[in-house]
């Protein structure tokens, strides 16, 4: 999984920034709070959790979204297992993940388990979660994926800096790999992203964003 590692800079006491896209991996204000607001709240989680719930994601990054979801799953006391599949073009090394995770001490036990349990093939099998990080360009890897998700986390780098991750063809693949009435959420409210989701068959709405972002996007497959 580590054949195309990202080039990183570390800013503001341990926030990783992609040199390629000149964009931080999580909010400089509070990455954990942002994930809870955008991806959990934007997909009505943990209310919808159930055994076998499937989440898919564009952009694994540091693994913060997975860790935050895992913590929410455990806090909700849901029996069984959830499944998390993420598509990542430039997988971060476990060592770099561990540096980034230090910013979130409340997630430390789960972060340690992730770093220790994530295999070179991008797979992790845990007591109450399964994880697969699929390396490569999502425009090629997502169409080949055989699964479907109940909820999507659309978390690529900024559409202005990484438009390939947000194009209408990829949004159509997101829809094709979503269960009926499944949801998607993202921090961006860019017009072309919303239009791409609508063209793919989602009912799209703007919602209050996190921190300095006025708006975000929520979507439900019609």
Coordinates of N, CA and C in Angstrom, one line a residue:
X1 N 0.8 -1.2 0.0 CA 0.0 0.0 0.0 C 0.8 1.3 0.0
X2 N 2.1 1.1 0.2 CA 2.9 2.3 0.4 C 3.8 2.7 -0.8
X3 N 3.3 2.3 -2.0 CA 4.2 2.6 -3.2 C 4.2 4.0 -3.6
X4 N 3.1 4.8 -3.3 CA 3.1 6.2 -3.7 C 2.8 7.0 -2.4
X5 N 3.8 7.3 -1.7 CA 3.7 8.0 -0.4 C 3.5 9.5 -0.7
X6 N 2.8 10.2 0.2 CA 2.6 11.6 0.0 C 3.8 12.4 0.5
X7 N 4.1 13.5 -0.1 CA 5.1 14.4 0.4 C 4.5 15.4 1.4
X8 N 5.0 15.4 2.6 CA 4.3 16.1 3.7 C 5.2 17.3 4.2
X9 N 4.5 18.3 4.7 CA 5.0 19.3 5.6 C 4.2 19.2 6.8
X10 N 4.9 19.6 8.0 CA 4.2 19.6 9.3 C 4.1 21.0 9.8
X11 N 2.9 21.4 10.0 CA 2.7 22.8 10.5 C 1.9 22.9 11.8
X12 N 2.0 24.0 12.4 CA 1.1 24.3 13.6 C 1.1 23.1 14.6
X13 N 2.3 22.7 15.0 CA 2.4 21.7 16.0 C 1.9 20.3 15.6
X14 N 2.1 19.9 14.4 CA 1.8 18.5 14.0 C 0.7 18.3 13.0
X15 N 0.2 19.3 12.3 CA -0.8 19.1 11.3 C -0.1 18.8 10.0
X16 N -0.4 17.6 9.4 CA 0.3 17.3 8.1 C -0.4 18.1 6.9
X17 N 0.4 18.6 6.1 CA 0.0 19.3 4.9 C 0.5 18.7 3.6
X18 N -0.3 18.4 2.7 CA 0.1 17.8 1.4 C 0.9 18.9 0.6
X19 N 2.1 18.6 0.3 CA 2.9 19.5 -0.6 C 2.3 19.5 -2.0
X20 N 1.9 18.4 -2.5 CA 1.3 18.3 -3.8 C 0.1 19.2 -4.0
X21 N -0.8 19.2 -3.0 CA -2.0 19.9 -3.1 C -2.1 21.2 -2.3
X22 N -1.0 21.4 -1.5 CA -0.9 22.6 -0.6 C -2.2 22.7 0.2
X23 N -2.5 21.7 0.9 CA -3.8 21.6 1.6 C -3.6 20.7 2.9
X24 N -4.1 21.2 4.0 CA -3.9 20.4 5.3 C -4.8 19.1 5.2
X25 N -4.4 18.1 5.9 CA -5.2 16.9 6.0 C -6.4 17.0 6.9
X26 N -6.4 17.9 7.8 CA -7.6 18.1 8.6 C -7.6 19.6 9.1
X27 N -8.7 20.0 9.6 CA -8.9 21.4 10.0 C -7.8 21.9 11.0
X28 N -7.3 23.1 10.7 CA -6.3 23.7 11.6 C -7.0 24.1 12.9
X29 N -8.3 24.2 12.9 CA -9.0 24.6 14.1 C -9.2 23.4 15.0
X30 N -9.8 22.4 14.5 CA -10.1 21.2 15.3 C -10.5 20.1 14.4
X31 N -9.6 19.3 14.0 CA -9.9 18.2 13.0 C -10.9 17.2 13.5
X32 N -10.9 16.9 14.8 CA -11.8 15.9 15.3 C -13.2 16.5 15.3
X33 N -13.4 17.7 15.7 CA -14.7 18.3 15.8 C -15.2 18.5 14.3
X34 N -14.3 18.8 13.4 CA -14.8 18.9 12.0 C -15.3 17.6 11.5
X35 N -14.6 16.5 11.8 CA -15.0 15.2 11.3 C -16.4 14.8 11.9
X36 N -16.6 15.1 13.2 CA -17.8 14.8 13.8 C -19.0 15.6 13.2
X37 N -18.7 16.9 12.9 CA -19.7 17.8 12.4 C -20.1 17.4 10.9
X38 N -19.0 17.2 10.1 CA -19.2 17.0 8.6 C -19.7 15.6 8.3
X39 N -18.9 14.7 8.7 CA -19.1 13.3 8.3 C -20.0 12.5 9.1
X40 N -19.9 12.6 10.4 CA -20.9 11.9 11.3 C -22.2 12.6 11.2
X41 N -22.2 13.9 11.5 CA -23.5 14.7 11.5 C -24.1 14.7 10.1
X42 N -23.2 14.9 9.1 CA -23.7 15.0 7.7 C -24.4 13.8 7.2
X43 N -24.1 12.6 7.8 CA -24.7 11.3 7.4 C -25.6 10.8 8.5
X44 N -26.0 11.6 9.4 CA -27.0 11.3 10.5 C -26.4 10.1 11.3
X45 N -25.2 10.1 11.6 CA -24.5 9.1 12.4 C -24.2 9.7 13.8
X46 N -24.3 8.9 14.8 CA -24.4 7.4 14.9 C -25.9 6.9 14.9
X47 N -26.9 7.7 14.6 CA -28.3 7.3 14.7 C -28.6 6.1 13.8
X48 N -27.9 6.1 12.6 CA -28.2 5.1 11.6 C -27.3 3.8 11.8
X49 N -26.4 3.8 12.7 CA -25.5 2.6 12.9 C -26.4 1.4 13.1
X50 N -25.9 0.3 12.5 CA -26.5 -1.1 12.8 C -25.4 -2.1 12.4
X51 N -25.5 -3.3 12.8 CA -24.5 -4.3 12.5 C -24.4 -4.4 10.9
X52 N -23.2 -4.4 10.5 CA -23.0 -4.5 9.0 C -23.0 -3.2 8.3
X53 N -23.2 -2.1 9.0 CA -23.2 -0.7 8.3 C -22.0 -0.5 7.5
X54 N -22.1 0.0 6.3 CA -21.0 0.1 5.4 C -20.7 1.6 5.1
X55 N -19.5 2.0 5.3 CA -19.1 3.4 5.0 C -18.0 3.3 4.0
X56 N -18.1 4.2 3.0 CA -17.0 4.4 2.0 C -16.5 5.8 2.0
X57 N -15.3 6.0 1.6 CA -14.7 7.3 1.7 C -13.7 7.6 0.5
X58 N -13.7 8.8 0.1 CA -12.7 9.3 -0.9 C -11.7 10.1 -0.1
X59 N -10.5 9.5 0.1 CA -9.4 10.2 0.8 C -9.2 9.7 2.2
X60 N -8.4 8.7 2.4 CA -8.2 8.2 3.8 C -7.3 9.1 4.6
X61 N -6.3 9.7 4.0 CA -5.5 10.7 4.7 C -4.8 10.1 5.9
X62 N -5.0 10.7 7.1 CA -4.4 10.2 8.3 C -5.2 9.1 9.0
X63 N -6.4 8.8 8.5 CA -7.3 7.8 9.1 C -8.1 8.5 10.2
X64 N -8.1 9.8 10.3 CA -8.9 10.4 11.4 C -10.4 10.2 11.3
X65 N -10.9 10.1 10.0 CA -12.4 9.9 9.9 C -12.7 8.5 10.3
X66 N -11.9 7.5 10.0 CA -12.1 6.1 10.5 C -12.1 6.1 12.0
X67 N -11.1 6.7 12.6 CA -10.9 6.7 14.0 C -12.1 7.3 14.7
X68 N -12.5 8.4 14.2 CA -13.7 9.2 14.8 C -14.9 8.3 14.7
X69 N -15.1 7.7 13.6 CA -16.3 6.8 13.4 C -16.2 5.6 14.3
X70 N -15.1 5.0 14.5 CA -14.9 3.9 15.4 C -15.2 4.3 16.8
X71 N -14.7 5.4 17.2 CA -15.0 5.9 18.6 C -16.5 6.1 18.8
X72 N -17.2 6.7 17.7 CA -18.6 6.9 17.8 C -19.4 5.6 17.9
X73 N -18.9 4.6 17.1 CA -19.5 3.3 17.1 C -19.5 2.7 18.5
X74 N -18.3 2.8 19.1 CA -18.2 2.2 20.5 C -19.0 3.0 21.5
X75 N -19.0 4.3 21.4 CA -19.7 5.1 22.3 C -21.2 4.8 22.2
X76 N -21.7 4.5 21.0 CA -23.1 4.2 20.8 C -23.5 2.8 21.3
X77 N -22.5 2.0 21.6 CA -22.8 0.6 22.1 C -23.5 -0.2 21.0
X78 N -23.2 0.0 19.8 CA -23.9 -0.8 18.7 C -23.3 -2.2 18.7
X79 N -24.1 -3.3 18.7 CA -23.5 -4.6 18.6 C -23.1 -4.9 17.2
X80 N -22.1 -5.8 17.0 CA -21.7 -6.2 15.7 C -20.5 -5.4 15.2
X81 N -20.5 -5.3 13.9 CA -19.3 -4.7 13.2 C -19.7 -3.7 12.1
X82 N -18.9 -2.7 11.9 CA -19.1 -1.8 10.7 C -18.0 -2.0 9.8
X83 N -18.2 -1.7 8.5 CA -17.2 -1.9 7.5 C -16.9 -0.5 6.9
X84 N -15.6 -0.3 6.7 CA -15.1 1.0 6.3 C -14.1 0.8 5.1
X85 N -14.5 1.3 3.9 CA -13.6 1.2 2.8 C -13.2 2.6 2.3
X86 N -11.9 2.8 2.1 CA -11.4 4.2 1.7 C -10.5 4.1 0.5
X87 N -10.7 5.1 -0.4 CA -9.9 5.1 -1.6 C -8.9 6.2 -1.5
X88 N -7.6 5.9 -1.6 CA -6.5 6.9 -1.3 C -5.4 6.7 -2.3
X89 N -5.1 7.8 -3.0 CA -4.1 7.8 -4.1 C -2.7 7.7 -3.5
X90 N -2.5 8.4 -2.4 CA -1.2 8.5 -1.8 C -1.2 8.1 -0.3
X91 N -1.2 6.8 0.0 CA -1.3 6.4 1.4 C -0.2 6.8 2.2
X92 N -0.5 7.3 3.4 CA 0.4 7.8 4.4 C 1.1 6.6 5.1
X93 N 2.3 6.6 5.5 CA 2.9 5.6 6.2 C 2.3 5.5 7.6
X94 N 2.3 4.3 8.3 CA 1.8 4.3 9.6 C 2.6 5.2 10.6
X95 N 3.9 5.4 10.3 CA 4.7 6.3 11.2 C 4.2 7.7 11.1
X96 N 3.9 8.1 9.9 CA 3.4 9.5 9.7 C 2.0 9.6 10.3
X97 N 1.2 8.6 10.2 CA -0.2 8.6 10.8 C 0.0 8.8 12.3
X98 N 0.9 8.1 12.9 CA 1.0 8.1 14.3 C 1.4 9.6 14.8
X99 N 2.2 10.3 14.0 CA 2.6 11.6 14.3 C 1.3 12.5 14.3
X100 N 0.5 12.3 13.2 CA -0.7 13.1 13.1 C -1.7 12.8 14.2
X101 N -1.8 11.6 14.6 CA -2.8 11.2 15.6 C -2.4 11.7 17.0
X102 N -1.2 12.1 17.2 CA -0.8 12.7 18.5 C -1.6 13.9 18.9
X103 N -2.2 14.6 17.8 CA -3.0 15.8 18.1 C -4.4 15.4 18.7
X104 N -4.7 14.1 18.8 CA -6.0 13.7 19.3 C -5.9 12.7 20.4
X105 N -5.4 13.1 21.6 CA -5.1 12.1 22.6 C -6.3 11.3 23.0
X106 N -7.5 11.8 22.9 CA -8.7 11.0 23.3 C -8.9 9.8 22.4
X107 N -8.3 9.8 21.2 CA -8.4 8.7 20.3 C -7.2 7.7 20.4
X108 N -6.3 8.0 21.3 CA -5.0 7.3 21.3 C -5.1 5.8 21.3
X109 N -6.0 5.1 22.1 CA -6.1 3.7 22.1 C -6.5 3.1 20.7
X110 N -7.4 3.8 20.1 CA -7.9 3.3 18.8 C -6.8 3.6 17.7
X111 N -6.1 4.8 17.9 CA -5.1 5.2 16.9 C -3.9 4.2 17.0
X112 N -3.6 3.8 18.2 CA -2.5 2.8 18.3 C -2.9 1.5 17.7
X113 N -4.2 1.1 17.9 CA -4.7 -0.2 17.3 C -4.7 -0.1 15.8
X114 N -5.0 1.1 15.2 CA -5.0 1.2 13.8 C -3.6 1.1 13.2
X115 N -2.7 1.8 13.8 CA -1.3 1.8 13.3 C -0.7 0.4 13.4
X116 N -1.0 -0.3 14.5 CA -0.5 -1.6 14.6 C -1.2 -2.7 13.8
X117 N -2.5 -2.4 13.5 CA -3.2 -3.5 12.8 C -3.4 -3.3 11.3
X118 N -3.0 -2.1 10.8 CA -3.2 -1.9 9.3 C -2.1 -2.6 8.5
X119 N -2.5 -3.6 7.7 CA -1.5 -4.3 7.0 C -0.9 -3.6 5.8
X120 N 0.1 -4.1 5.2 CA 0.7 -3.5 4.0 C -0.2 -3.6 2.8
X121 N -1.2 -4.5 2.9 CA -2.2 -4.5 1.8 C -3.4 -3.6 2.0
X122 N -3.3 -2.7 3.1 CA -4.3 -1.7 3.3 C -5.5 -2.3 4.1
X123 N -5.4 -3.5 4.6 CA -6.5 -4.1 5.3 C -6.3 -4.1 6.8
X124 N -7.3 -4.0 7.6 CA -7.3 -4.1 9.0 C -8.5 -4.8 9.5
X125 N -8.4 -5.8 10.4 CA -9.5 -6.5 10.9 C -9.5 -6.3 12.4
X126 N -10.5 -5.7 13.0 CA -10.6 -5.4 14.4 C -11.8 -6.1 15.0
X127 N -11.9 -6.0 16.3 CA -13.0 -6.7 17.0 C -14.4 -6.3 16.4
X128 N -14.6 -5.0 16.2 CA -15.9 -4.4 15.8 C -15.8 -3.6 14.6
X129 N -14.8 -3.7 13.8 CA -14.6 -2.9 12.6 C -13.7 -3.7 11.6
X130 N -14.1 -3.5 10.3 CA -13.2 -4.0 9.2 C -12.8 -2.7 8.4
X131 N -11.6 -2.7 8.0 CA -11.1 -1.5 7.2 C -10.3 -2.0 6.0
X132 N -10.6 -1.4 4.9 CA -9.8 -1.6 3.7 C -9.5 -0.2 3.0
X133 N -8.2 0.0 2.9 CA -7.7 1.2 2.2 C -7.2 0.8 0.8
X134 N -7.9 1.2 -0.2 CA -7.6 0.8 -1.6 C -6.7 1.9 -2.2
X135 N -5.5 1.5 -2.5 CA -4.5 2.5 -3.0 C -4.7 2.7 -4.5
X136 N -4.5 3.9 -4.9 CA -4.6 4.2 -6.3 C -5.6 5.4 -6.6
X137 N -5.6 5.8 -7.9 CA -6.5 6.8 -8.3 C -8.0 6.3 -8.2
X138 N -8.8 7.0 -7.5 CA -10.2 6.6 -7.3 C -10.9 6.5 -8.6
X139 N -10.5 7.3 -9.6 CA -11.2 7.2 -10.9 C -11.0 5.9 -11.6
X140 N -10.0 5.1 -11.2 CA -9.8 3.8 -11.7 C -10.2 2.7 -10.6
X141 N -10.0 3.0 -9.3 CA -10.2 1.9 -8.3 C -11.7 1.8 -7.9
X142 N -12.4 3.0 -7.9 CA -13.8 2.9 -7.4 C -14.6 2.1 -8.4
X143 N -14.5 2.4 -9.8 CA -15.3 1.6 -10.7 C -15.1 0.1 -10.6
X144 N -13.9 -0.3 -10.1 CA -13.7 -1.7 -10.0 C -14.1 -2.4 -8.7
X145 N -14.5 -1.5 -7.8 CA -14.9 -2.0 -6.4 C -16.2 -2.7 -6.5
X146 N -16.3 -3.8 -5.8 CA -17.6 -4.6 -5.8 C -18.6 -4.3 -4.7
X147 N -18.3 -3.3 -3.9 CA -19.1 -3.0 -2.7 C -20.0 -1.9 -3.0
X148 N -20.9 -1.7 -2.0 CA -21.8 -0.5 -1.9 C -21.8 0.0 -0.5
X149 N -22.0 1.3 -0.3 CA -22.0 1.9 1.0 C -23.4 2.4 1.4
X150 N -23.6 2.5 2.7 CA -24.7 3.1 3.3 C -24.5 4.6 3.4
X151 N -23.2 5.0 3.6 CA -22.8 6.4 3.8 C -21.5 6.6 3.2
X152 N -21.3 7.8 2.6 CA -20.0 8.2 2.0 C -19.5 9.4 2.7
X153 N -18.2 9.4 2.9 CA -17.4 10.5 3.3 C -16.6 11.0 2.1
X154 N -17.0 12.2 1.6 CA -16.2 12.7 0.4 C -15.2 13.7 1.0
X155 N -14.0 13.3 1.1 CA -13.0 14.0 1.8 C -11.7 14.2 1.1
X156 N -11.8 14.4 -0.2 CA -10.6 14.7 -1.0 C -10.1 16.1 -0.7
X157 N -8.9 16.4 -1.1 CA -8.4 17.8 -0.9 C -9.3 18.8 -1.7
X158 N -9.1 20.0 -1.3 CA -10.0 21.1 -1.8 C -10.3 21.0 -3.3
X159 N -11.6 21.1 -3.7 CA -11.9 21.0 -5.1 C -11.2 22.0 -6.0
X160 N -10.8 23.1 -5.4 CA -10.0 24.1 -6.2 C -8.6 23.6 -6.5
X161 N -8.1 22.8 -5.6 CA -6.7 22.3 -5.8 C -6.6 20.9 -6.3
X162 N -7.7 20.1 -6.2 CA -7.7 18.7 -6.6 C -9.0 18.4 -7.3
X163 N -9.4 19.1 -8.4 CA -10.7 18.9 -9.0 C -10.9 17.5 -9.5
X164 N -9.9 16.7 -9.8 CA -10.1 15.4 -10.3 C -10.8 14.5 -9.3
X165 N -10.7 14.8 -8.1 CA -11.3 14.0 -7.0 C -12.8 14.3 -6.9
X166 N -13.3 15.3 -7.6 CA -14.7 15.8 -7.5 C -15.5 15.8 -8.8
X167 N -15.0 15.2 -9.8 CA -15.6 15.3 -11.1 C -16.9 14.6 -11.2
X168 N -17.8 14.9 -12.2 CA -19.1 14.3 -12.3 C -19.0 12.8 -12.6
X169 N -18.0 12.3 -13.3 CA -17.9 10.9 -13.5 C -17.6 10.1 -12.2
X170 N -16.8 10.7 -11.4 CA -16.5 10.1 -10.1 C -17.7 10.1 -9.2
X171 N -18.5 11.2 -9.2 CA -19.7 11.3 -8.4 C -20.7 10.3 -8.9
X172 N -20.7 10.1 -10.2 CA -21.6 9.0 -10.7 C -21.3 7.6 -10.2
X173 N -20.0 7.4 -10.0 CA -19.5 6.1 -9.5 C -19.8 6.0 -8.0
X174 N -19.7 7.1 -7.3 CA -20.2 7.2 -5.9 C -21.6 6.7 -5.8
X175 N -22.5 7.3 -6.6 CA -23.9 6.9 -6.6 C -24.1 5.5 -6.9
X176 N -23.4 5.0 -7.9 CA -23.5 3.6 -8.3 C -23.1 2.6 -7.2
X177 N -22.3 3.1 -6.3 CA -21.8 2.3 -5.2 C -22.4 2.7 -3.9
X178 N -23.7 3.1 -4.0 CA -24.4 3.5 -2.8 C -25.7 2.8 -2.7
X179 N -26.1 2.3 -1.5 CA -27.3 1.6 -1.3 C -28.5 2.6 -1.5
X180 N -29.7 2.1 -1.9 CA -30.8 3.0 -2.0 C -31.0 3.7 -0.7
X181 N -31.3 5.0 -0.8 CA -31.5 5.9 0.3 C -30.2 6.1 1.1
X182 N -29.1 5.7 0.6 CA -27.8 6.0 1.2 C -27.5 7.5 1.1
X183 N -26.5 7.9 1.9 CA -26.1 9.3 2.0 C -24.7 9.6 1.7
X184 N -24.4 10.9 1.5 CA -23.1 11.3 1.3 C -22.9 12.7 2.0
X185 N -21.7 13.0 2.5 CA -21.5 14.3 3.1 C -20.1 14.8 2.8
X186 N -19.9 16.1 2.7 CA -18.6 16.6 2.4 C -18.5 18.0 3.0
X187 N -17.3 18.4 3.3 CA -17.1 19.8 3.8 C -17.3 20.9 2.8
X188 N -17.2 20.6 1.5 CA -17.3 21.6 0.5 C -18.7 21.9 0.0
X189 N -19.0 23.1 -0.3 CA -20.3 23.4 -0.9 C -20.1 24.0 -2.3
X190 N -18.9 23.6 -3.0 CA -18.6 24.1 -4.3 C -19.8 23.7 -5.3
X191 N -20.2 24.7 -6.1 CA -21.3 24.4 -7.0 C -21.1 23.3 -7.9
X192 N -19.9 23.1 -8.5 CA -19.8 22.0 -9.4 C -19.8 20.6 -8.8
X193 N -19.5 20.6 -7.5 CA -19.6 19.3 -6.7 C -21.1 19.0 -6.5
X194 N -21.8 20.0 -6.0 CA -23.3 19.8 -5.8 C -24.0 19.4 -7.1
X195 N -23.6 20.0 -8.2 CA -24.3 19.7 -9.5 C -23.9 18.3 -9.9
X196 N -22.7 17.9 -9.7 CA -22.2 16.5 -10.0 C -23.0 15.5 -9.2
X197 N -23.2 15.7 -7.9 CA -24.0 14.8 -7.1 C -25.5 14.8 -7.5
X198 N -26.0 15.9 -7.9 CA -27.4 16.0 -8.3 C -27.5 15.2 -9.7
X199 N -26.6 15.4 -10.6 CA -26.7 14.7 -11.8 C -26.5 13.2 -11.7
X200 N -25.9 12.8 -10.6 CA -25.7 11.3 -10.3 C -26.9 10.7 -9.6
X201 N -27.9 11.5 -9.2 CA -29.1 11.0 -8.7 C -29.3 11.3 -7.2
X202 N -28.5 12.1 -6.6 CA -28.6 12.5 -5.2 C -29.5 13.7 -5.0
X203 N -30.3 13.7 -4.0 CA -31.0 15.0 -3.5 C -30.0 15.7 -2.6
X204 N -29.6 16.9 -3.0 CA -28.5 17.6 -2.4 C -29.0 18.8 -1.6
X205 N -28.4 19.1 -0.5 CA -28.8 20.2 0.3 C -27.5 20.8 1.0
X206 N -27.5 22.1 1.1 CA -26.4 22.8 1.8 C -26.8 22.8 3.3
X207 N -25.8 22.7 4.1 CA -26.0 22.8 5.6 C -24.9 23.7 6.2
X208 N -25.0 24.0 7.4 CA -24.0 24.9 8.1 C -22.7 24.1 8.1
X209 N -21.6 24.8 7.7 CA -20.3 24.2 7.7 C -19.6 24.3 9.1
X210 N -18.4 23.8 9.1 CA -17.7 23.8 10.4 C -16.7 25.0 10.4
X211 N -16.6 25.6 11.5 CA -15.6 26.6 11.7 C -15.7 27.8 10.7
X212 N -14.7 28.0 9.9 CA -14.7 29.2 9.0 C -15.4 28.9 7.7
X213 N -15.8 27.6 7.5 CA -16.6 27.3 6.3 C -18.1 27.6 6.6
X214 N -18.7 28.4 5.8 CA -20.1 28.8 6.0 C -21.0 27.6 5.7
X215 N -20.7 26.8 4.7 CA -21.6 25.8 4.2 C -20.9 24.5 4.0
X216 N -21.6 23.4 4.0 CA -21.1 22.1 3.6 C -22.2 21.5 2.8
X217 N -22.0 20.2 2.4 CA -23.0 19.6 1.5 C -23.4 18.2 2.1
X218 N -24.8 18.0 2.1 CA -25.3 16.7 2.5 C -26.1 16.2 1.3
X219 N -26.2 14.9 1.1 CA -26.8 14.3 -0.1 C -27.5 13.0 0.3
X220 N -28.6 12.7 -0.3 CA -29.3 11.4 -0.1 C -29.6 10.9 -1.5
X221 N -29.3 9.6 -1.7 CA -29.6 9.0 -3.0 C -31.1 8.9 -3.2
X222 N -31.6 9.5 -4.2 CA -33.0 9.5 -4.5 C -33.6 8.1 -4.8

